[in-house]
Amino acid sequence: MQTPQEEEAHDNTLPPAELDSAALTITDTCLTEARLLVAFNLNGDSHYVSTVLSAPEQEIGTVILKVPAPYRVMTALQAEDWPATEQCSRLPDVMGTWRWNELLYRTLVSLAPADCHCGVVVDILRHHELFVYYDDRGILNSVPIEHKPDSVRTVESFDCDELLTRMGQVLRELLAESGDPDRSVVFETGDSAAWGYPLVYADGSNGTVLPMQYNQTAPGGFATSGIVQTTRTVSHAITGQVHSFVAHPLSSLTRLFTLLGTTVADVLYPTPLLILQGTPIPPLNTGPGMDLQEWELELDRMTGTTASKGKLVFHVDGKKFFPRLVDLINQAQQSVFLRLYIFDNDDYATWFADFLKQRSEAVDIRVIIDGLGTIGASAATPETLPEDHSAPMSIKHYLQADSRVKVHMLNNPWFTGDHTKSIIIDKKVAFIGGMNIGREYRYNWHDLMTEVEGPVVNDILYEFEKTWTTGSFMGGVRTLFWQKKPPEHVDDGENYPVRVLYTKPGKSQILHAQVKAIRQARHQILLENAYLTSDRIIYELARARRRGVDVRVIIPYEIDYNIINRSNIIAANAMLKNGVRVYIYPGMSHVKAAIYDGWACLGSANFDNLSLRINKELNLATSATDAVNALKEQVFLPDMERSVELTEPLPDNWLDHLAELLADSM
C-alpha cells in the first residue's frame, strides 16, 4: 500500500508516454525455445506477434560478437501460426499497466541518490532523458534533463542498458511479493504511441527485461526527403567551390595543391608493408618506454610551439558527455560556441537545436558546421530513429528560425572539410573529441569527448574565433586585417602540460607527431580508431611490433561506411600477420585516441589521409601521468575487455582489396 507521498512521487516519475490501459489487452502468451509469442486485443481486433529473445549476433570470419540490444521488434503472425499449448515451454504470466509503472517507479527509486543536492540522468529507451532526484521534502521527482535544477548536481548517468539491468534486479523483488521470483511475465505498459513499446517481457530467473516495439510500415516521404538532401549536397558542393575561390583564393589554392600533392605522393611512393612479413616477430621488450621529457622537447621542435597547460576529464559515450554538456550550457553566463562537422536533423539533434534556441535568449550562441558533413548526414537515417520523426530540411535554417542563434555553414573547397569538433562554454571550459550533434552520438555509438579547463582553452578559442571570422561576410578580407594574437599561456599552478595539434592545409602536425611517436615507442602502443586506412600508419605500427613493442589496436565491427568496413579487414589481417594484437569492438566505436609509451593523443582526427593531411582537425596531446592513466583505465582497458581479439586472419576477397585501394585515398 502506497503512502500519499509515494503516490505523489509516483506520478512525478512517469515518462511522457501515451498511457491508455484499455487500448491493449493480452489474451495469451507462449514461450518456445527461441521465441516469445503474444496474442492480444487492440481496439477490438485480435493480433498475434512473435519476437526472438536472444541477443543479435555479429559475425566476421570466425569471430562472433554478441551485440546488446535494449529492445526487440515484434513481427506479426497469422492466427493459424499460433503454436499448440504443448509446443510452449512456458506460459508467461500477464501483468497490467499499474504493475509496469510500479516496476519503473521502484527502479528510479533505486537509482536516485538520497542526497537532495544530487541527482542522476536516466535514458528511457533512447527516447526520453529524465533527471531524477529527491527534493528537500523527500519526494522523488523526474524532469526533462533541460529542466534540471541548477542547485542539484549530476552524479551519475544511466543509459538504457543500465536502466534495464537495474530493472531486472528490482523485478525479482516485485515478483517475490506474489510468490515466485523466478517466473517470466509479460507487462502491458499502456504505451499506445504508433512506434511505442506496448509490451515488456521480463524473466525473474535471469533478470532479463526486454521492451517490445511495434514493427509497422514506415510513413511515406522519406525517399523524397533523401532525394532532396542529395540534391542539396550536390548543390552545396558545386556552389561552394565558387564561393570558396572568390572569398579565399589563396586558401582554396593551398587546399588544392595539398590534395594533389598527397595523391601524387601516395601513387609514387607506396608503403611497402609486405616486406616486413618475411622476418620473425620478436618477443616483447621488457625495458622502459621512451623518455617523455625528451619527447616533449622534440614536439616543441617539430611544431615550433611549446605546450600550454590544462586539466582533462574524459567523458566516455553520449550518456556521460551530453548530460554534462547540457548542464554547462544551462549554467552559461555569456557564450556557447560550437564547431562541428555534423549537426544532424534527427530527433535528438532537433531537440538539442530547440534547447540552444531557448538559451540564445540569454547568452551568445554561435554554431560553425561543415557544409558537406552536415548536409550529407541529414540524408542518412539512424537505425533507431523514431519512425514518426519529421526532420527539418535544413538544420541551419531551423537553428536560426525564431531565435538568436548565429550559424556559419562552411564551404568545402575541392571537397575537403572541417572535421573539427570543439565546444567552448563561457570561454572557460572546452570539449574536444569525436562527437557531433545527433542520435548516433547520444545513444548508439561508442565515443569519447574530453573536457578541458585551463590556459589551453584559449588555444581552442583562438581557432574557433579565427574560423568564425573566416566564415563571416567578406571573411577573406577581414582575416587579412585580423590582428588578434594567439593567447599567452599563464600557468595557475594546478594544471599540467597539454598541447593542441592540428591538421590544416600544408600543416600535418597530428600525422607527423604520431608517426614520430610510433617510431620512438619502446614499450607499448594502444590505439583505437574506426578509420584506419593510412598505409603509412599501419606500416609504422608493424615496424614497432617488430622492434619488440607491444602494439594493440581496437577497431569496430560496424562502421558507417561499408568501404571502410571492407578496408579494415585488409588492415586487420596485415597487422595480425606482423604481430600486432587486433581487437574487434562490437557495434560502432567512433573513439579516436592513442597512447604511445605514456604520451596520449586524442581528438577529432582519424587515421586516414583526409584527417591526417587534408581536412581540418584538432587533437589534444599530453604526457601527464594522471591523464594518460585515466585514459587507459576508462577507455582502452574496458574496450579491450569488451572486444574479441583476433587469433587468425579474417576471410577476405577481391572486393575487400579493391575497397582498401579506394580507402587509401580517403
XYZ file of C-alpha atoms in Angstrom:
666
model
C 0.000 0.000 0.000
C 1.485 3.351 -1.031
C 1.553 6.367 1.214
C 0.132 9.631 -0.230
C 3.701 10.903 -0.504
C 4.681 7.818 -2.506
C 1.659 8.224 -4.775
C 2.616 11.839 -5.500
C 6.204 10.839 -6.218
C 4.999 8.023 -8.472
C 3.018 10.471 -10.600
C 6.072 12.708 -10.941
C 8.298 9.943 -12.270
C 6.273 8.633 -15.210
C 7.939 9.257 -18.586
C 5.942 11.257 -21.117
C 4.312 8.223 -22.763
C 0.766 7.993 -24.075
C -0.910 5.761 -21.496
C -4.236 4.030 -22.173
C -4.720 0.849 -20.199
C -7.813 -0.103 -22.212
C -6.074 0.095 -25.592
C -4.297 -3.275 -25.462
C -5.212 -6.418 -23.545
C -3.127 -9.596 -23.654
C -5.191 -12.749 -24.225
C -2.484 -15.427 -24.457
C 1.284 -15.960 -24.201
C 3.667 -18.698 -25.276
C 7.403 -19.101 -24.777
C 9.204 -21.576 -27.031
C 12.904 -22.368 -27.068
C 13.758 -19.336 -29.195
C 10.699 -17.090 -29.397
C 8.107 -15.283 -27.349
C 4.607 -15.189 -28.804
C 1.844 -12.897 -27.562
C -1.807 -12.672 -28.548
C -3.691 -9.500 -27.694
C -6.774 -7.458 -28.459
C -6.273 -3.901 -29.656
C -9.248 -1.648 -30.291
C -11.489 -4.683 -30.702
C -9.206 -6.571 -33.113
C -7.160 -9.705 -32.392
C -3.425 -9.633 -33.060
C -0.664 -12.240 -32.879
C 3.006 -11.298 -32.681
C 6.347 -13.033 -32.245
C 9.835 -11.894 -31.288
C 13.246 -13.540 -30.890
C 14.547 -13.105 -27.341
C 18.223 -13.949 -27.838
C 20.656 -11.083 -28.390
C 21.562 -10.470 -32.038
C 24.987 -11.594 -33.162
C 27.551 -10.036 -35.466
C 29.847 -12.427 -37.293
C 33.082 -11.539 -39.037
C 35.108 -14.542 -40.108
C 35.397 -16.829 -37.095
C 34.656 -14.001 -34.656
C 31.129 -13.878 -33.235
C 30.100 -10.854 -31.195
C 27.027 -10.553 -29.016
C 25.530 -7.111 -29.557
C 23.497 -5.577 -26.731
C 20.058 -4.521 -27.944
C 17.729 -2.758 -25.492
C 14.520 -3.864 -27.169
C 13.066 -6.438 -29.551
C 10.859 -5.844 -32.568
C 7.545 -7.703 -32.777
C 6.651 -9.443 -36.045
C 3.022 -10.113 -36.927
C 1.726 -13.696 -37.129
C -1.386 -15.210 -38.626
C -3.828 -16.834 -36.209
C -3.192 -20.258 -37.750
C 0.525 -19.924 -36.927
C -0.148 -19.803 -33.186
C 1.508 -22.901 -31.613
C -0.333 -25.563 -29.681
C -0.021 -25.401 -25.897
C 2.214 -28.484 -25.794
C 4.724 -26.669 -28.031
C 5.208 -23.953 -25.412
C 7.964 -24.482 -22.875
C 6.387 -21.854 -20.616
C 3.284 -19.684 -20.484
C 4.443 -16.310 -19.107
C 2.070 -14.570 -16.723
C 0.482 -11.250 -17.650
C 0.823 -8.081 -15.560
C -1.059 -4.886 -16.294
C -0.114 -1.254 -16.693
C -0.202 -0.452 -12.986
C 2.350 -3.151 -12.186
C 4.611 -1.934 -15.007
C 4.529 1.607 -13.663
C 5.282 0.244 -10.203
C 8.363 -1.556 -11.552
C 9.552 1.616 -13.279
C 8.954 3.708 -10.173
C 10.815 1.312 -7.884
C 13.706 1.215 -10.339
C 14.009 5.001 -10.367
C 13.890 4.984 -6.557
C 16.832 2.573 -6.529
C 18.834 4.828 -8.874
C 18.238 8.196 -7.216
C 20.759 9.292 -4.540
C 19.293 10.098 -1.131
C 21.053 13.486 -1.009
C 18.615 16.158 -2.223
C 21.526 18.071 -3.768
C 22.375 15.186 -6.115
C 20.553 13.502 -8.970
C 21.001 11.120 -11.894
C 20.263 11.184 -15.616
C 18.219 8.230 -16.864
C 17.786 7.324 -20.539
C 14.292 5.913 -21.060
C 14.563 3.584 -24.072
C 16.615 6.102 -26.073
C 13.592 8.372 -26.389
C 13.394 10.407 -23.174
C 16.096 11.708 -20.856
C 14.942 12.276 -17.317
C 16.760 13.897 -14.432
C 15.746 12.034 -11.266
C 16.290 13.410 -7.763
C 14.753 13.798 -4.318
C 13.648 17.297 -3.384
C 14.085 18.765 0.097
C 10.727 17.243 1.124
C 11.990 13.737 0.363
C 9.736 13.342 -2.689
C 11.150 11.681 -5.793
C 10.972 13.922 -8.842
C 11.816 13.473 -12.502
C 12.053 16.271 -15.055
C 13.335 16.510 -18.632
C 17.090 16.955 -18.498
C 16.973 20.509 -19.847
C 14.897 21.470 -16.791
C 17.349 20.103 -14.242
C 17.548 22.429 -11.222
C 20.880 24.274 -11.088
C 21.097 23.560 -7.370
C 21.136 19.786 -7.927
C 24.375 18.183 -9.097
C 24.513 15.314 -11.596
C 26.428 12.434 -10.025
C 25.704 9.607 -12.476
C 24.170 8.877 -15.858
C 22.412 5.604 -16.678
C 21.927 4.534 -20.267
C 19.109 2.334 -21.495
C 21.002 -0.934 -20.980
C 21.932 0.013 -17.416
C 18.342 1.026 -16.666
C 17.051 -2.346 -17.865
C 19.746 -4.193 -15.887
C 18.733 -2.402 -12.701
C 15.092 -3.001 -13.549
C 15.858 -6.724 -13.772
C 17.240 -6.635 -10.227
C 14.166 -4.832 -8.914
C 11.941 -7.239 -10.856
C 12.782 -10.159 -8.574
C 11.682 -8.153 -5.541
C 8.396 -7.343 -7.250
C 7.773 -10.948 -8.299
C 8.757 -12.297 -4.876
C 5.864 -10.363 -3.354
C 3.483 -12.533 -5.366
C 5.234 -15.803 -4.560
C 7.670 -16.744 -7.353
C 10.687 -14.500 -8.070
C 11.905 -16.776 -10.906
C 8.867 -16.710 -13.160
C 8.556 -14.975 -16.511
C 5.931 -12.317 -17.204
C 4.724 -10.020 -19.963
C 3.784 -6.495 -18.896
C 1.168 -4.346 -20.581
C 2.749 -0.883 -20.482
C -0.207 1.130 -21.774
C 2.046 2.786 -24.361
C -0.210 3.272 -27.387
C 2.109 5.515 -29.420
C 2.487 4.430 -33.051
C 6.113 3.446 -32.513
C 5.927 2.770 -28.798
C 6.630 -0.198 -26.534
C 3.236 -1.658 -25.561
C 4.688 -4.900 -24.158
C 7.683 -5.779 -21.993
C 8.950 -9.318 -21.457
C 10.675 -9.984 -18.122
C 12.294 -13.121 -16.726
C 12.877 -13.141 -12.974
C 15.250 -16.116 -13.142
C 17.950 -14.178 -15.012
C 16.859 -10.543 -14.668
C 16.074 -10.074 -18.364
C 13.830 -7.105 -19.173
C 13.077 -6.588 -22.879
C 10.697 -3.897 -24.180
C 8.986 -4.929 -27.415
C 8.313 -2.454 -30.195
C 5.721 -2.462 -32.950
C 7.027 -3.375 -36.404
C 4.977 -1.101 -38.648
C 5.462 0.211 -42.151
C 7.343 3.498 -42.106
C 5.311 6.555 -43.123
C 5.801 7.901 -46.635
C 8.010 10.801 -47.575
C 11.425 9.519 -46.577
C 12.514 8.720 -50.122
C 11.569 12.203 -51.233
C 13.488 13.688 -48.312
C 16.558 11.642 -49.232
C 16.425 12.864 -52.828
C 16.123 16.473 -51.696
C 19.060 16.136 -49.300
C 21.187 14.525 -52.016
C 20.335 17.406 -54.329
C 21.326 19.867 -51.595
C 24.633 18.051 -51.137
C 25.477 18.291 -54.837
C 24.360 21.925 -54.982
C 26.428 22.862 -51.921
C 29.491 21.089 -53.304
C 29.296 22.937 -56.634
C 28.437 26.413 -55.366
C 30.902 26.002 -52.512
C 33.771 25.730 -54.978
C 32.890 29.111 -56.471
C 32.267 30.814 -53.132
C 35.464 29.422 -51.616
C 37.631 30.550 -54.503
C 36.100 34.042 -54.635
C 36.239 34.615 -50.867
C 39.514 32.798 -50.119
C 41.542 32.317 -53.322
C 44.860 31.679 -51.585
C 43.415 29.237 -49.055
C 41.458 27.455 -51.785
C 44.565 27.021 -53.931
C 46.558 25.812 -50.919
C 43.974 23.105 -50.281
C 44.030 22.091 -53.950
C 47.829 21.787 -54.009
C 47.772 19.849 -50.720
C 45.176 17.447 -52.105
C 47.055 16.923 -55.372
C 50.412 16.630 -53.631
C 49.290 13.923 -51.220
C 47.599 11.958 -54.008
C 50.693 12.050 -56.234
C 52.971 11.120 -53.321
C 50.815 8.106 -52.456
C 50.968 6.865 -56.046
C 54.717 7.408 -56.493
C 55.809 6.214 -53.053
C 53.542 3.369 -51.851
C 54.176 1.963 -48.381
C 55.917 -1.460 -48.651
C 54.049 -3.254 -45.852
C 54.537 -6.739 -47.268
C 58.332 -6.669 -46.996
C 58.105 -6.839 -43.203
C 56.298 -10.169 -43.171
C 59.351 -12.224 -44.102
C 61.176 -11.663 -40.811
C 60.425 -13.339 -37.452
C 58.313 -11.481 -34.896
C 60.487 -10.846 -31.814
C 59.413 -11.195 -28.163
C 58.146 -8.111 -26.354
C 60.572 -5.641 -24.841
C 60.834 -5.617 -21.052
C 62.627 -2.294 -20.637
C 61.207 1.211 -20.095
C 59.385 3.279 -22.672
C 60.647 6.397 -24.383
C 61.944 9.399 -22.419
C 58.847 11.598 -22.161
C 60.725 14.760 -21.210
C 62.918 14.457 -24.281
C 59.820 13.619 -26.317
C 58.057 16.835 -25.269
C 61.147 18.821 -26.307
C 61.076 17.026 -29.650
C 57.428 18.059 -30.080
C 58.407 21.657 -29.343
C 60.930 21.465 -32.181
C 58.507 19.755 -34.562
C 55.614 22.188 -34.017
C 57.550 25.366 -33.311
C 55.459 25.885 -30.167
C 55.527 24.899 -26.516
C 52.813 23.038 -24.653
C 50.136 25.021 -22.870
C 48.635 23.954 -19.521
C 45.291 22.474 -18.612
C 43.295 19.708 -16.967
C 41.475 16.921 -18.814
C 38.370 14.934 -17.875
C 37.223 12.106 -20.143
C 33.539 11.555 -20.936
C 33.007 8.104 -22.423
C 29.886 7.752 -24.587
C 26.926 10.045 -25.036
C 25.424 9.067 -21.698
C 28.312 10.801 -19.919
C 29.021 13.656 -22.309
C 25.651 15.077 -23.295
C 24.175 15.442 -19.784
C 27.362 17.273 -18.779
C 27.171 19.483 -21.882
C 23.501 20.319 -21.327
C 24.234 21.137 -17.690
C 27.051 23.551 -18.585
C 25.035 25.212 -21.348
C 22.217 25.736 -18.867
C 24.689 27.383 -16.486
C 26.408 29.507 -19.169
C 26.530 33.213 -18.368
C 27.996 34.668 -21.566
C 28.569 32.394 -24.537
C 28.360 28.931 -26.079
C 30.475 28.274 -29.193
C 30.115 25.046 -31.186
C 32.347 23.980 -34.081
C 31.092 20.712 -35.560
C 31.463 18.518 -38.598
C 27.829 17.394 -38.336
C 24.754 18.942 -36.761
C 22.179 16.340 -37.760
C 18.417 16.769 -38.216
C 17.223 13.666 -36.346
C 15.038 13.723 -33.237
C 17.875 14.261 -30.762
C 19.567 16.921 -32.896
C 16.332 18.890 -33.290
C 15.711 18.636 -29.547
C 19.228 19.950 -28.951
C 18.643 22.721 -31.502
C 15.478 23.746 -29.643
C 17.482 23.803 -26.427
C 20.107 26.099 -27.993
C 17.397 28.357 -29.399
C 15.863 28.725 -25.962
C 19.252 29.512 -24.379
C 20.076 32.034 -27.124
C 17.663 34.445 -25.469
C 20.148 34.769 -22.593
C 23.636 34.005 -23.978
C 25.584 34.411 -27.221
C 25.326 31.123 -29.124
C 27.368 30.597 -32.277
C 27.490 27.427 -34.355
C 30.009 26.542 -37.076
C 29.069 23.472 -39.140
C 30.753 21.823 -42.086
C 28.530 22.018 -45.154
C 29.088 18.625 -46.770
C 29.324 16.831 -43.439
C 26.032 18.209 -42.145
C 24.015 18.018 -45.368
C 25.327 14.535 -46.118
C 24.470 13.266 -42.630
C 20.935 14.648 -42.834
C 20.277 12.413 -45.848
C 21.003 9.290 -43.769
C 18.668 7.776 -41.172
C 19.942 6.412 -37.831
C 18.900 2.823 -37.221
C 16.997 3.684 -34.035
C 15.340 6.891 -35.281
C 11.648 7.041 -34.273
C 9.676 6.452 -37.453
C 7.291 9.333 -36.781
C 10.062 11.960 -36.588
C 9.609 14.856 -39.008
C 13.097 16.130 -39.836
C 13.726 19.757 -40.817
C 15.179 20.025 -44.310
C 17.908 22.455 -43.197
C 19.267 22.398 -39.656
C 20.920 25.760 -40.293
C 17.578 27.407 -41.035
C 15.962 25.506 -38.167
C 18.533 26.838 -35.699
C 18.112 30.400 -36.919
C 14.310 30.436 -37.102
C 12.727 32.449 -34.272
C 15.966 32.547 -32.290
C 19.188 34.469 -31.795
C 21.439 31.545 -32.661
C 24.117 32.561 -35.179
C 25.187 29.895 -37.676
C 28.005 29.687 -40.220
C 27.867 26.761 -42.650
C 31.348 26.330 -44.106
C 32.059 25.727 -47.779
C 34.091 22.722 -48.886
C 36.786 23.760 -51.362
C 37.801 20.797 -53.519
C 35.505 18.603 -51.389
C 37.701 18.994 -48.310
C 36.132 19.667 -44.929
C 36.435 20.948 -41.381
C 36.236 17.760 -39.308
C 36.947 19.545 -36.001
C 34.612 19.055 -33.035
C 35.091 21.708 -30.359
C 32.617 23.279 -27.937
C 33.509 26.212 -25.677
C 31.404 27.423 -22.739
C 31.926 30.982 -21.436
C 35.476 30.871 -22.868
C 36.499 28.846 -19.796
C 35.598 25.220 -20.456
C 36.019 23.355 -23.746
C 35.185 19.920 -25.123
C 37.255 18.172 -27.796
C 36.694 14.749 -29.346
C 34.719 12.686 -31.822
C 31.098 13.557 -31.080
C 28.867 15.637 -33.306
C 25.254 16.514 -32.505
C 22.922 13.656 -33.407
C 21.202 10.492 -32.234
C 24.129 8.195 -33.035
C 26.431 10.122 -30.735
C 23.926 10.360 -27.877
C 22.575 6.814 -27.911
C 24.058 4.406 -30.440
C 27.823 4.766 -30.829
C 30.751 4.301 -28.502
C 32.674 7.584 -28.495
C 34.815 9.932 -26.431
C 34.842 13.642 -25.588
C 37.449 15.353 -23.424
C 36.529 18.231 -21.114
C 39.299 20.819 -20.905
C 39.983 23.607 -18.430
C 42.946 25.930 -18.041
C 45.002 28.137 -20.369
C 44.857 25.597 -23.216
C 41.190 26.559 -23.681
C 42.483 29.854 -25.079
C 44.204 27.970 -27.913
C 40.940 26.231 -28.784
C 39.033 29.521 -28.539
C 41.554 31.235 -30.817
C 40.950 28.613 -33.517
C 37.180 28.974 -33.190
C 37.253 32.759 -33.466
C 39.591 32.642 -36.449
C 37.327 30.128 -38.216
C 34.260 32.237 -37.347
C 35.862 35.340 -38.832
C 36.882 33.440 -41.966
C 33.322 32.183 -42.431
C 31.777 35.630 -41.973
C 30.799 38.062 -44.738
C 33.948 39.240 -46.526
C 35.786 36.835 -44.248
C 38.788 36.533 -46.517
C 39.391 40.284 -46.451
C 38.642 40.577 -42.740
C 41.108 37.798 -41.956
C 43.891 39.776 -43.646
C 43.340 42.634 -41.192
C 42.588 40.455 -38.180
C 45.127 41.493 -35.577
C 44.129 39.183 -32.763
C 47.223 37.430 -31.434
C 47.433 33.863 -30.158
C 46.835 33.779 -26.394
C 49.673 33.688 -23.943
C 49.954 30.691 -21.653
C 49.529 31.512 -17.977
C 50.053 28.665 -15.509
C 47.953 28.794 -12.340
C 49.990 26.021 -10.721
C 47.178 23.433 -10.782
C 47.430 22.353 -14.416
C 49.757 20.078 -16.366
C 51.221 20.356 -19.880
C 48.649 19.925 -22.649
C 49.258 20.868 -26.257
C 46.944 21.325 -29.237
C 47.896 19.617 -32.506
C 46.344 20.418 -35.872
C 45.770 19.235 -39.374
C 45.464 22.210 -41.714
C 46.318 22.726 -45.389
C 50.079 22.320 -45.553
C 50.380 21.562 -41.822
C 50.094 17.919 -40.682
C 51.100 18.128 -37.023
C 48.809 15.272 -35.946
C 50.297 12.915 -38.543
C 53.950 13.815 -38.020
C 53.708 13.746 -34.222
C 52.080 10.306 -34.152
C 54.387 8.783 -36.766
C 57.358 10.011 -34.735
C 55.746 8.704 -31.521
C 55.308 5.247 -33.066
C 58.969 5.260 -34.097
C 60.101 6.420 -30.645
C 57.956 3.948 -28.679
C 59.835 1.193 -26.860
C 57.264 -0.464 -24.601
C 53.577 -0.234 -25.612
C 51.240 1.388 -28.152
C 47.460 1.407 -27.637
C 45.306 2.729 -30.473
C 41.562 2.888 -31.114
C 40.081 4.263 -34.324
C 37.371 3.216 -36.756
C 39.007 4.639 -39.867
C 42.439 3.023 -40.042
C 43.152 3.334 -43.764
C 46.563 5.033 -43.750
C 49.119 2.536 -45.057
C 51.852 4.671 -43.533
C 50.402 4.325 -40.028
C 49.837 0.577 -40.439
C 53.397 0.164 -41.698
C 54.843 2.076 -38.736
C 52.758 0.027 -36.286
C 54.044 -3.182 -37.874
C 57.634 -1.919 -37.661
C 57.128 -1.030 -33.995
C 55.926 -4.544 -33.198
C 58.970 -5.955 -34.973
C 61.117 -3.828 -32.641
C 59.532 -5.654 -29.699
C 56.876 -3.049 -28.867
C 53.539 -4.336 -27.538
C 51.140 -2.908 -30.150
C 47.382 -3.250 -29.640
C 44.739 -1.839 -31.984
C 40.973 -1.693 -31.429
C 38.726 -1.352 -34.483
C 34.928 -1.641 -34.531
C 32.972 -4.406 -36.168
C 30.467 -1.959 -37.579
C 31.333 1.286 -39.390
C 29.074 3.857 -41.051
C 30.886 3.456 -44.391
C 30.883 -0.021 -45.969
C 34.049 0.691 -47.944
C 35.916 1.267 -44.659
C 34.425 -1.929 -43.225
C 35.956 -3.860 -46.101
C 39.232 -1.937 -45.956
C 39.566 -2.651 -42.230
C 39.551 -6.390 -42.972
C 42.724 -5.973 -45.021
C 44.259 -3.662 -42.401
C 43.433 -6.079 -39.560
C 44.968 -9.023 -41.411
C 48.119 -7.065 -42.258
C 48.609 -6.014 -38.642
C 47.872 -9.506 -37.310
C 50.456 -11.058 -39.656
C 53.015 -8.612 -38.275
C 52.346 -9.498 -34.644
C 50.032 -6.597 -33.784
C 47.222 -7.590 -31.420
C 43.911 -6.657 -33.061
C 40.645 -6.343 -31.136
C 37.192 -6.202 -32.758
C 34.818 -3.966 -30.809
C 31.124 -4.962 -31.010
C 28.987 -2.365 -32.752
C 30.337 1.029 -33.754
C 33.223 2.700 -31.926
C 33.914 6.289 -33.003
C 36.728 6.781 -30.464
C 39.864 8.473 -31.831
C 42.633 8.003 -29.271
C 46.109 6.551 -28.840
C 48.742 6.136 -26.124
C 52.419 5.800 -27.050
C 54.625 4.874 -24.078
C 52.766 7.242 -21.764
C 52.046 10.023 -24.294
C 48.367 10.370 -25.232
C 46.961 11.907 -28.411
C 43.202 12.157 -28.925
C 40.579 14.337 -30.558
C 38.765 14.519 -33.889
C 41.372 13.044 -36.259
C 41.020 9.612 -37.820
C 43.900 7.542 -39.161
C 43.055 8.222 -42.790
C 44.535 10.592 -45.339
C 41.690 13.091 -45.070
C 42.205 13.579 -41.334
C 45.979 13.335 -41.327
C 46.815 15.526 -44.327
C 43.826 17.287 -45.921
C 40.852 18.176 -43.701
C 40.984 20.487 -40.700
C 41.358 18.597 -37.413
C 42.134 19.357 -33.774
C 43.680 16.936 -31.274
C 44.938 17.256 -27.716
C 48.153 15.646 -26.505
C 49.711 15.180 -23.073
C 52.242 13.050 -21.232
C 50.813 13.888 -17.787
C 50.749 10.597 -15.894
C 47.345 11.063 -14.253
C 45.629 11.969 -17.524
C 47.244 9.146 -19.509
C 46.429 6.563 -16.830
C 42.822 7.783 -16.697
C 42.506 7.427 -20.475
C 43.899 3.904 -20.317
C 41.646 2.856 -17.428
C 38.463 4.495 -18.724
C 38.785 3.699 -22.438
C 41.412 1.181 -23.511
C 41.186 -1.453 -20.777
C 37.347 -1.649 -20.800
C 37.239 -1.642 -24.599
C 39.761 -4.476 -24.903
C 37.791 -6.411 -22.294
C 34.574 -5.969 -24.251
C 36.150 -6.737 -27.639
C 37.070 -10.060 -29.211
C 40.766 -10.469 -30.049
C 41.608 -11.836 -33.483
C 43.605 -15.061 -33.401
C 43.635 -15.786 -37.137
C 43.236 -13.693 -40.299
C 39.752 -12.738 -41.413
C 38.424 -14.132 -44.707
C 38.859 -11.605 -47.498
C 38.117 -11.372 -51.205
C 38.916 -9.160 -54.176
C 36.217 -6.642 -53.179
C 37.951 -6.098 -49.832
C 41.266 -5.442 -51.583
C 39.564 -3.058 -54.014
C 37.945 -1.251 -51.078
C 41.352 -0.968 -49.403
C 42.796 0.688 -52.507
C 39.908 3.144 -52.667
C 40.065 3.840 -48.926
C 43.743 4.761 -49.223
C 42.659 7.985 -50.917
C 40.115 8.842 -48.224
